[in-house]
PDB file of C-alpha atoms and ligand atoms in Angstrom:
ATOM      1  CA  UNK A   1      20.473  32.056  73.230  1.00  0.00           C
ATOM      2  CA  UNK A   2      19.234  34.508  70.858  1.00  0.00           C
ATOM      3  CA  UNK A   3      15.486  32.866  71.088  1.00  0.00           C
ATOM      4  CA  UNK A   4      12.858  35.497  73.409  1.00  0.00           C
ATOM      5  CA  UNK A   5      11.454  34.334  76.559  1.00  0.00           C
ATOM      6  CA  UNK A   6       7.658  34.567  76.480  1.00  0.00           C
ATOM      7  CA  UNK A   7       5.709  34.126  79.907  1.00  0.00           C
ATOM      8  CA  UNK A   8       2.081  32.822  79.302  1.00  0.00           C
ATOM      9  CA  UNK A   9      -0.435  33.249  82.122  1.00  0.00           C
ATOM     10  CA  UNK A  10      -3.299  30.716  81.837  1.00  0.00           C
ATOM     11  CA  UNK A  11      -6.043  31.449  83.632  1.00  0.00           C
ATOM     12  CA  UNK A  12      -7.581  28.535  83.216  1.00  0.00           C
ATOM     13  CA  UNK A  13     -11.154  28.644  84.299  1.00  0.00           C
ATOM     14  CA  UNK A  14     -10.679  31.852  87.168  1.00  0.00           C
ATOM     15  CA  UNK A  15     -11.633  35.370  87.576  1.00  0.00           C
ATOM     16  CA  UNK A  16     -14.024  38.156  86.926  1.00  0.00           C
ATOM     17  CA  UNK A  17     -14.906  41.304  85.755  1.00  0.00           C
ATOM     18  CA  UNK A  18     -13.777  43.317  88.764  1.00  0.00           C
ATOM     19  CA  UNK A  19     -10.901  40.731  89.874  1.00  0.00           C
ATOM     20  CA  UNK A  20      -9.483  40.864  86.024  1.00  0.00           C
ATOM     21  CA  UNK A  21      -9.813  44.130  86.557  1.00  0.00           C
ATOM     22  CA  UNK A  22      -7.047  44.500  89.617  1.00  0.00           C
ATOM     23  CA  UNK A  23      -4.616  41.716  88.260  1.00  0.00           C
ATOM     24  CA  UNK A  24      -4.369  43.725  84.747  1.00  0.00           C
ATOM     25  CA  UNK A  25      -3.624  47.308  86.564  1.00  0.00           C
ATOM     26  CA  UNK A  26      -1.145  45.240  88.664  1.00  0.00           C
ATOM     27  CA  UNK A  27       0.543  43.737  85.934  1.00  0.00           C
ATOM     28  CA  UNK A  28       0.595  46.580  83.692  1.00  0.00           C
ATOM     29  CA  UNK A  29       3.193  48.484  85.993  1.00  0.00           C
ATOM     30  CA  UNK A  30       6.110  49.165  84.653  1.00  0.00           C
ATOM     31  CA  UNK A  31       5.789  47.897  81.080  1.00  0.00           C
ATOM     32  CA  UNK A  32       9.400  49.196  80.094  1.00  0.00           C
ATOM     33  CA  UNK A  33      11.088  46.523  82.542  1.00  0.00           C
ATOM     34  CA  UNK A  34      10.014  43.318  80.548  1.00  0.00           C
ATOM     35  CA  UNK A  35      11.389  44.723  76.711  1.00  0.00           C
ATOM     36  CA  UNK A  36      13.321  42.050  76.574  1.00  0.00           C
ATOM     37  CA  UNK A  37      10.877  39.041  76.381  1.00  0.00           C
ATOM     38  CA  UNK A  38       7.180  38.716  75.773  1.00  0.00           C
ATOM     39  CA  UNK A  39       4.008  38.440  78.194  1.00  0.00           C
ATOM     40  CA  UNK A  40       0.914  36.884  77.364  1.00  0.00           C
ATOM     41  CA  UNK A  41      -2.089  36.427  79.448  1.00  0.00           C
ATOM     42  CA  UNK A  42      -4.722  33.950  78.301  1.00  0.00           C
ATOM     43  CA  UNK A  43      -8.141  34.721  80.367  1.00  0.00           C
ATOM     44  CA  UNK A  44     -11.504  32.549  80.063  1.00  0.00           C
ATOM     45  CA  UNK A  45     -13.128  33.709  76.583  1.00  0.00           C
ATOM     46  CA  UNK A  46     -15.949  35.288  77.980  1.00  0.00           C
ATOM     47  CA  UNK A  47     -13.193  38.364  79.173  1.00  0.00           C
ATOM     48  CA  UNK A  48     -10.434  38.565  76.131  1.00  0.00           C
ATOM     49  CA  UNK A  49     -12.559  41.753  74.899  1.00  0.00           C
ATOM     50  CA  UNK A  50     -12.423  43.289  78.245  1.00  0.00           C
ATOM     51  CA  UNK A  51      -9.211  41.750  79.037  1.00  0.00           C
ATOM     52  CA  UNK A  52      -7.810  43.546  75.208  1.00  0.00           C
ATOM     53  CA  UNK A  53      -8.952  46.593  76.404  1.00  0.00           C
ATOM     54  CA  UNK A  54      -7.140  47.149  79.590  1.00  0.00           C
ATOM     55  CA  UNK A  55      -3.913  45.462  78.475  1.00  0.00           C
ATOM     56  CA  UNK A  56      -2.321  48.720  77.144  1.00  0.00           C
ATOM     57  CA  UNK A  57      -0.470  47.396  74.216  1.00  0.00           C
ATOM     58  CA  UNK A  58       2.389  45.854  76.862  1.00  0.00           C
ATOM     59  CA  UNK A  59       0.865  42.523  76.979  1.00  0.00           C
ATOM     60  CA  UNK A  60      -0.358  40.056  74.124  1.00  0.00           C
ATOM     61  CA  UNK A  61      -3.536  38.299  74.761  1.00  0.00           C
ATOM     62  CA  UNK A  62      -4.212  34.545  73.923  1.00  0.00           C
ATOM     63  CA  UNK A  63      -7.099  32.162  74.021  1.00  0.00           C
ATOM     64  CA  UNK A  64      -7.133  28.476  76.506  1.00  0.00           C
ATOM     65  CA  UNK A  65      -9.076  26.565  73.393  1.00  0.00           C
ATOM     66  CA  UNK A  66     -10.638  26.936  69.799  1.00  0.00           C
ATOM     67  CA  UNK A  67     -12.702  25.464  67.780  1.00  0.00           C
ATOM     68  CA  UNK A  68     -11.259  22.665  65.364  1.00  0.00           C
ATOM     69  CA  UNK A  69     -13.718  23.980  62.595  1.00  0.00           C
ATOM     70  CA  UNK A  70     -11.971  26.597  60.323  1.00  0.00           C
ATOM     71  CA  UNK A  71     -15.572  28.265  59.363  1.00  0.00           C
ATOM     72  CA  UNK A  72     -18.513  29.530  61.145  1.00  0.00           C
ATOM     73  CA  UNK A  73     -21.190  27.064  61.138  1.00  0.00           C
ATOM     74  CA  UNK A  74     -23.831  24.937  63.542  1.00  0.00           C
ATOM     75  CA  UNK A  75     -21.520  24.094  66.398  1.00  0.00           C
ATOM     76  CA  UNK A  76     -22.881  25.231  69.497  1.00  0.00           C
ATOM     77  CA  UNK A  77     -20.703  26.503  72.351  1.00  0.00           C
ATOM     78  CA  UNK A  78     -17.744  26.346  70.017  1.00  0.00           C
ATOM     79  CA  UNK A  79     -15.212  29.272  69.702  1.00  0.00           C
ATOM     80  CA  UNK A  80     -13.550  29.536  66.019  1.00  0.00           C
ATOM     81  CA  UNK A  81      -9.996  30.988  65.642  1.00  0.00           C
ATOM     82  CA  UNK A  82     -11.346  33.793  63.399  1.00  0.00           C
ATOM     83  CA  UNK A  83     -13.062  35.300  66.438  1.00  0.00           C
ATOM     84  CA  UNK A  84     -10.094  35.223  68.355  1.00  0.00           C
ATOM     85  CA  UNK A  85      -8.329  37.007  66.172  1.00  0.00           C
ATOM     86  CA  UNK A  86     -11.013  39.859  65.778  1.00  0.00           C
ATOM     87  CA  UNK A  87     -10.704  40.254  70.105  1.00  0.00           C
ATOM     88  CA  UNK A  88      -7.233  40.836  69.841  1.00  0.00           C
ATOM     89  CA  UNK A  89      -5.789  37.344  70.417  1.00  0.00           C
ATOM     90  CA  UNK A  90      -2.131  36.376  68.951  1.00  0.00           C
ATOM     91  CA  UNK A  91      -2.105  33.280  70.586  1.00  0.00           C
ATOM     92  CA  UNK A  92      -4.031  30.320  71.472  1.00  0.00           C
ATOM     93  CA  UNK A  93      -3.399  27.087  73.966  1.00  0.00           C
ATOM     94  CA  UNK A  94      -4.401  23.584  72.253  1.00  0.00           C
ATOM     95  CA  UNK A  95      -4.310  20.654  73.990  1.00  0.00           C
ATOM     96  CA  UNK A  96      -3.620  21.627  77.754  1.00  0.00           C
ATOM     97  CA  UNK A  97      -3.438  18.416  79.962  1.00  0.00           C
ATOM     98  CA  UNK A  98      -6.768  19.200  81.241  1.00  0.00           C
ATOM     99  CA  UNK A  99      -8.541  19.553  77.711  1.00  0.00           C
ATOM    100  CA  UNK A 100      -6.715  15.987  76.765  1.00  0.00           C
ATOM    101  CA  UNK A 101      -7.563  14.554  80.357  1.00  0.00           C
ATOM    102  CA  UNK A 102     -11.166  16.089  80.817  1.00  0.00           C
ATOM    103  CA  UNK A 103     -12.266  16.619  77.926  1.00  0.00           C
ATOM    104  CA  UNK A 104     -11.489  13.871  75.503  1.00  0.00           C
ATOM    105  CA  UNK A 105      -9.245  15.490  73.112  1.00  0.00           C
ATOM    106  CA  UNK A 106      -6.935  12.827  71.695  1.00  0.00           C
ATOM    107  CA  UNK A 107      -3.808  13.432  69.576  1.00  0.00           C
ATOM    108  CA  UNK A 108      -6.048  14.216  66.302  1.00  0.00           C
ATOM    109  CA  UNK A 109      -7.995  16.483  67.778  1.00  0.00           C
ATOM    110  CA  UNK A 110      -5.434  18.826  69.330  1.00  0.00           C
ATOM    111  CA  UNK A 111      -3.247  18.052  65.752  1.00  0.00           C
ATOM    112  CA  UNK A 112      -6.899  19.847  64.027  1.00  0.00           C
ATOM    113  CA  UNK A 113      -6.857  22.419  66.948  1.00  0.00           C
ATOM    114  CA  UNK A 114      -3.412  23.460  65.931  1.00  0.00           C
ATOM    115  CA  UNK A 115      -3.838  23.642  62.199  1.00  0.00           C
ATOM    116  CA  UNK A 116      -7.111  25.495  63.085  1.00  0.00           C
ATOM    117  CA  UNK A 117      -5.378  28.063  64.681  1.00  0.00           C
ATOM    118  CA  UNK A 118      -3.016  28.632  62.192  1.00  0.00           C
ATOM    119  CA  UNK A 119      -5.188  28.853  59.551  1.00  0.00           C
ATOM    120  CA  UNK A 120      -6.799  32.367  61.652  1.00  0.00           C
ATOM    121  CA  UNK A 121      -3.203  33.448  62.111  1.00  0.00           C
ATOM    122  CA  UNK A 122      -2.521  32.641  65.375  1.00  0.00           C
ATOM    123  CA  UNK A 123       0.059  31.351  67.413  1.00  0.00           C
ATOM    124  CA  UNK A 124      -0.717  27.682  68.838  1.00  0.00           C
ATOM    125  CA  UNK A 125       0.700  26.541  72.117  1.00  0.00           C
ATOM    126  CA  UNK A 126       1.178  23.192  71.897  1.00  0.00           C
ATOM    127  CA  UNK A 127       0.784  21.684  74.888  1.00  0.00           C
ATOM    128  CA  UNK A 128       2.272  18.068  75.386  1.00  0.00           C
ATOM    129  CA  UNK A 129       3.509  16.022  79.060  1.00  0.00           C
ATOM    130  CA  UNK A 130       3.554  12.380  80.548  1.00  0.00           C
ATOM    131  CA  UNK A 131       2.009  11.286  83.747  1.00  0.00           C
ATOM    132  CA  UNK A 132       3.545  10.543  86.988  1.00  0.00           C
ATOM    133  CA  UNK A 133       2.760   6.878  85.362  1.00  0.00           C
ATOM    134  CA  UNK A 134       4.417   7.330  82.274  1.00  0.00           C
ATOM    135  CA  UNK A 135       6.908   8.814  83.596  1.00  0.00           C
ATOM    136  CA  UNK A 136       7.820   6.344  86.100  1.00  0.00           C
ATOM    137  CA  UNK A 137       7.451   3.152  83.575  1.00  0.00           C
ATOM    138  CA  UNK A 138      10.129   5.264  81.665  1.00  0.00           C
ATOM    139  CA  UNK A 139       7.365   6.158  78.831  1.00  0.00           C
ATOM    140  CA  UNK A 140       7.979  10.202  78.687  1.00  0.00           C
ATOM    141  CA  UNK A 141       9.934  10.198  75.020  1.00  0.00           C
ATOM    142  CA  UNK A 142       7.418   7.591  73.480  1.00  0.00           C
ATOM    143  CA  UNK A 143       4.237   9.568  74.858  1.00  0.00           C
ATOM    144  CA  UNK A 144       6.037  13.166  73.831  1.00  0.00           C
ATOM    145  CA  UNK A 145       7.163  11.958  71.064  1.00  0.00           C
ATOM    146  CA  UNK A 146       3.566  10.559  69.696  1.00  0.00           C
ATOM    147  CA  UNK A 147       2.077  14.040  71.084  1.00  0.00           C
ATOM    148  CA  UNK A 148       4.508  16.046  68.568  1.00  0.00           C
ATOM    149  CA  UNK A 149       4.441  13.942  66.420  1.00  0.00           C
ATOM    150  CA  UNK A 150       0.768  13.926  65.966  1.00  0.00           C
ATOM    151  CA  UNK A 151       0.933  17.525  64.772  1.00  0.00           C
ATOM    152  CA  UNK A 152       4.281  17.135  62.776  1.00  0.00           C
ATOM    153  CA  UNK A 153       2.756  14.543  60.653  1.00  0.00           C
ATOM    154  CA  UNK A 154      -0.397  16.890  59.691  1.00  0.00           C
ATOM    155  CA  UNK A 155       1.219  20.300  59.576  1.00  0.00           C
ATOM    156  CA  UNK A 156       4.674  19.785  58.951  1.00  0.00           C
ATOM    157  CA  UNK A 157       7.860  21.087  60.391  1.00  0.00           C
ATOM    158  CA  UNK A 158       7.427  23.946  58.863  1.00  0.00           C
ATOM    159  CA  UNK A 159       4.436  24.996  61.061  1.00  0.00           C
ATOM    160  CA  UNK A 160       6.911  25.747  63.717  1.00  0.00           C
ATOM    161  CA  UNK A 161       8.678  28.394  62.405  1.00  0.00           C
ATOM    162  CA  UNK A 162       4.847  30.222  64.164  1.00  0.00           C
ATOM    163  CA  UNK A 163       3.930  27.903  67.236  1.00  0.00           C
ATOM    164  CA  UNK A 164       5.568  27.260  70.375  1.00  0.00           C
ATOM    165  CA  UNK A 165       5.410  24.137  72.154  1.00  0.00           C
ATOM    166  CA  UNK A 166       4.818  23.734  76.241  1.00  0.00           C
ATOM    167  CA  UNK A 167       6.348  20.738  77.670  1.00  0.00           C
ATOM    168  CA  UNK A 168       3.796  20.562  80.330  1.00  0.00           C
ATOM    169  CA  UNK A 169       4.614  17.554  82.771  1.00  0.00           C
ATOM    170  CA  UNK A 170       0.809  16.210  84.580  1.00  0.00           C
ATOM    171  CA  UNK A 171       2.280  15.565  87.393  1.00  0.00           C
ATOM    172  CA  UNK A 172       3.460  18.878  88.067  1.00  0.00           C
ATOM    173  CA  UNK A 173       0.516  21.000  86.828  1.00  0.00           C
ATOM    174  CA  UNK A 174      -0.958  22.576  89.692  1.00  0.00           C
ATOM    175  CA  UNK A 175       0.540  19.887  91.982  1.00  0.00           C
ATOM    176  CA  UNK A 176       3.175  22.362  93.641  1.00  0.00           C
ATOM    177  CA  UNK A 177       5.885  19.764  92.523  1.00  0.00           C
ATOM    178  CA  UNK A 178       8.034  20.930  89.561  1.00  0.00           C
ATOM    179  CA  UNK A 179      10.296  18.962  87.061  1.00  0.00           C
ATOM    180  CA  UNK A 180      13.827  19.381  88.314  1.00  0.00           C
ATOM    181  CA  UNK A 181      16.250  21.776  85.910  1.00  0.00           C
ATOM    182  CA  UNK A 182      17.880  18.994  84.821  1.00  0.00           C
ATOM    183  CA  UNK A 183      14.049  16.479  83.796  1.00  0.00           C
ATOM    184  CA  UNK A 184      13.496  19.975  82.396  1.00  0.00           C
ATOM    185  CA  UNK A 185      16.712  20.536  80.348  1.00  0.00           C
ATOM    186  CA  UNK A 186      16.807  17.156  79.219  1.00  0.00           C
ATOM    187  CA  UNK A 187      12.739  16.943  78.683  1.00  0.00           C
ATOM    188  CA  UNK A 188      12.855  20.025  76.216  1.00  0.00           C
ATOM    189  CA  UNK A 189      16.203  18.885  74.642  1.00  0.00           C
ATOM    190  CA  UNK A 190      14.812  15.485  73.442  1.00  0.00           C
ATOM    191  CA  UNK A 191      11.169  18.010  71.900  1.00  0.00           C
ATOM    192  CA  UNK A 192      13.781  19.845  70.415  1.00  0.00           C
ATOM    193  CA  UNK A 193      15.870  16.614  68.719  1.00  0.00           C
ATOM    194  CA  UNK A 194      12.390  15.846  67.336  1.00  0.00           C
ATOM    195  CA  UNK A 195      12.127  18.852  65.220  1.00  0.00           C
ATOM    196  CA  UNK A 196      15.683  19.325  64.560  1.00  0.00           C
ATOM    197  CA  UNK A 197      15.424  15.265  62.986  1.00  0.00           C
ATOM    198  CA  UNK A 198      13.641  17.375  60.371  1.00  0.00           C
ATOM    199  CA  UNK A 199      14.453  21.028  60.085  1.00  0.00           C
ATOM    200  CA  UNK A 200      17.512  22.111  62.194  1.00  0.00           C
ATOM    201  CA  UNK A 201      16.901  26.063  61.543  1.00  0.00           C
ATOM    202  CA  UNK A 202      13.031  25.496  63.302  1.00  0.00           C
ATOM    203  CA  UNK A 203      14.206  23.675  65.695  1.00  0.00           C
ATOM    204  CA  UNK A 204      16.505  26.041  66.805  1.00  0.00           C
ATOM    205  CA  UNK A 205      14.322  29.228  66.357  1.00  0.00           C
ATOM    206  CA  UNK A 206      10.824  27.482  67.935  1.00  0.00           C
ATOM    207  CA  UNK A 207       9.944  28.337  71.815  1.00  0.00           C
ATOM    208  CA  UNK A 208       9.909  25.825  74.053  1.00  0.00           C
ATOM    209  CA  UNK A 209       8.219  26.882  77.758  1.00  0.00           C
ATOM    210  CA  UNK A 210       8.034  25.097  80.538  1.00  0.00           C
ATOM    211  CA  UNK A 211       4.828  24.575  82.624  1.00  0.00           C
ATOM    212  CA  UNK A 212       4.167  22.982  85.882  1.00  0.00           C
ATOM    213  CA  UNK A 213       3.926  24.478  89.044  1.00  0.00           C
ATOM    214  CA  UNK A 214       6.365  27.793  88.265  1.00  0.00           C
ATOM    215  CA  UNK A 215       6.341  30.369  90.804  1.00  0.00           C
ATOM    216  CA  UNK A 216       8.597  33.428  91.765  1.00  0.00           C
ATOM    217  CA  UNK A 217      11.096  31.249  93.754  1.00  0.00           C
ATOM    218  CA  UNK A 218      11.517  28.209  91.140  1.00  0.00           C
ATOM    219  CA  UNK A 219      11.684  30.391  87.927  1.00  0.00           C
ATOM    220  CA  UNK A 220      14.480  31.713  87.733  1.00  0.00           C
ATOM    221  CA  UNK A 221      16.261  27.988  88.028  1.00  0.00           C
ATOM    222  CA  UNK A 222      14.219  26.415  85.239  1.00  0.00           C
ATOM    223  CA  UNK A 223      14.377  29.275  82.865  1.00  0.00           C
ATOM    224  CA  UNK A 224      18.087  29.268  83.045  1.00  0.00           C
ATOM    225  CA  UNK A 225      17.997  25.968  81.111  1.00  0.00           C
ATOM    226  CA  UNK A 226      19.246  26.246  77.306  1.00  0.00           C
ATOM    227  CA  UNK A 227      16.377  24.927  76.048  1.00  0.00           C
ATOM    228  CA  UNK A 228      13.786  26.441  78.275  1.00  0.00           C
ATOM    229  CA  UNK A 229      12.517  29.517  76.496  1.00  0.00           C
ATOM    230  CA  UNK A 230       9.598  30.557  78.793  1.00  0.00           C
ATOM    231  CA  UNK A 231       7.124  29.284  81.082  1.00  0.00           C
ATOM    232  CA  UNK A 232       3.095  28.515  81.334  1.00  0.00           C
ATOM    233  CA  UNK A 233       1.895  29.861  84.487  1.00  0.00           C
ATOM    234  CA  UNK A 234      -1.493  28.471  86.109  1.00  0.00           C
ATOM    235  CA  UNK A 235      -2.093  29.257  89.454  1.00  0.00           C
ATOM    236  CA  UNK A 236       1.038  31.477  90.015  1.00  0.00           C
ATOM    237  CA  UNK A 237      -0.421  33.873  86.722  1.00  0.00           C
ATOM    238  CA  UNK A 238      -3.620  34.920  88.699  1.00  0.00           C
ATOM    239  CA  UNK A 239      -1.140  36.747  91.637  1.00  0.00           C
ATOM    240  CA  UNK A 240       0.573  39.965  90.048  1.00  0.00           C
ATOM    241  CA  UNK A 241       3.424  39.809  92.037  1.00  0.00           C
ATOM    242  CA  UNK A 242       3.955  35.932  91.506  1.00  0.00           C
ATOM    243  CA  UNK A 243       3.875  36.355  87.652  1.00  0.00           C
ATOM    244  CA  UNK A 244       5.747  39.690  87.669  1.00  0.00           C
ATOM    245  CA  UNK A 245       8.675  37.838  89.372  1.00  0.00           C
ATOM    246  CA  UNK A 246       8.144  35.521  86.779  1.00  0.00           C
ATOM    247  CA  UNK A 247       8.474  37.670  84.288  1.00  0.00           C
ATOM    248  CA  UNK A 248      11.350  39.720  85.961  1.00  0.00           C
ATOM    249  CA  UNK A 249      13.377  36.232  86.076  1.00  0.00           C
ATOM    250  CA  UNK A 250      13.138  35.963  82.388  1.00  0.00           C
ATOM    251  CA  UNK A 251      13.888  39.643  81.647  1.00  0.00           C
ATOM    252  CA  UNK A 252      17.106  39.252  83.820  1.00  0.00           C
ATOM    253  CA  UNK A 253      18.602  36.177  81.775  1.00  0.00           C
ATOM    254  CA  UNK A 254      17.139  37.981  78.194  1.00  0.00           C
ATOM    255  CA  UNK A 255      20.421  38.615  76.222  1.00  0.00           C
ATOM    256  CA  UNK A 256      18.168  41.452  74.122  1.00  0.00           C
TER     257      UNK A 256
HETATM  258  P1  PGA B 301       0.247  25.507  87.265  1.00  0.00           P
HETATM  259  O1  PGA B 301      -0.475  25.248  85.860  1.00  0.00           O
HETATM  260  O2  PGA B 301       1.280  26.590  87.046  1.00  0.00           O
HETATM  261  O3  PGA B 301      -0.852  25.924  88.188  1.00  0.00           O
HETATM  262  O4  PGA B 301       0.889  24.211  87.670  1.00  0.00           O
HETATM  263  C1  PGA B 301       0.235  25.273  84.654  1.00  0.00           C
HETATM  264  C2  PGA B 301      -0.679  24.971  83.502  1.00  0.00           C
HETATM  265  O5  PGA B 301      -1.559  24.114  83.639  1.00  0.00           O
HETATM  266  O6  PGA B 301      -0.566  25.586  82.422  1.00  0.00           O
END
């Protein structure tokens, strides 16, 4: 597979000065180890300055959610890609379960949220996943498949040659139940068929990562799949050595 792992920690909606402070001098042992695939925290916005500062250069920083606008304006308590970018970010999560579920953002929002981000220069993570529900009436494909599709019909293939996409199952996020390797493999094989139906080279070069419930003991299984390039790590990214096994799974399979 000649694609890099990348291992996002989200953050989600944890931590603080002083306990950011701990995980980042934690993580940032031993950069050398991990040359072989990317790490990317994504911490609450209020910290990516502080968080940019103590990364060391060993670790990209990315954003949990951005502003749909493309310019500064009257928006209160939005964040606009532009001033991610000028913290440090390279990448950005749009349309996490918990910003669809809680928050209301439907298919053309996140589709916005994506082009948004791209139009500062970053990376969008694309999150997309069925519920337990969906799943179980045998709904996954159709509801993944309108989720891509959403953004592939207002940026184009061609977007993904700089986005990666995180196949993001509800009913494992932050449940402690994962997707077995094989839901996995075949999950993020079908995302894949739906941008290879339109650009085989993207397809082949975009990132796929897994999310749901990864931890030290479960990575190493899911990562091995050929179409899992990486993983989104919740609660497992806020425990140094949790993620750096994480991270040490991936490094061990990278073929750089
Ligand atoms: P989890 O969260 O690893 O805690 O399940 C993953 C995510 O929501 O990105």
């Amino acid at each position: 597979m000649s694609r890099r792992y990348l291992i996002a920690g989200n953050w989600k909606m944890n931590g603080s000065l002083s306990a950011n402070a701990v995980l980042l001098s934690e993580l940032s042992l031993q950069q050398d180890q991990y040359s072989g695939m990317d790490r990317l925290v994504c911490p609450p916005a209020p910290y990516l300055e502080s968080v940019e500062r103590q990364l060391g250069g060993g670790i990209l920083l990315g954003a949990q959610n951005l502003s749909d606008q493309t310019k500064a304006g009257a928006f209160t308590g939005e964040v606009l890609g532009d001033m991610l970018v000028e913290l440090g970010c390279r990448y950005v999560i749009v349309g996490h379960s918990e910003r669809r579920a809680l928050y209301g953002e439907d298919d053309a929002t996140v589709a916005r949220k994506f082009a948004a981000a791209q139009a500062a220069g970053l990376i969008p993570i694309l999150c997309v996943g069925e519920t337990l529900e969906e799943r179980e009436s045998g709904a996954t494909e159709a509801v993944l498949g309108r989720q891509l599709g959403a953004v592939l019909a207002a940026s184009g293939v061609g977007a993904f040659a700089k986005a990666v996409i995180a196949y993001e199952p509800v009913w494992a996020i932050g449940t402690g139940r994962t997707a077995t390797t094989e839901q996995a493999q075949t999950t993020h094989a079908f995302l894949r068929g739906q941008l290879a139906a339109q650009d085989a080279k993207i397809a082949n070069s975009t990132q796929l990562l897994y999310g749901g419930s990864v931890k030290a003991d479960n990575a190493a299984s899911l990562l091995s799949c050929d179409d899992v390039d990486g993983g989104l790590i919740g609660g497992a990214s806020l425990k140094a050595a949790e993620f750096l096994a994480i991270c040490a799974a991936a490094q061990a399979l990278s073929k750089n």
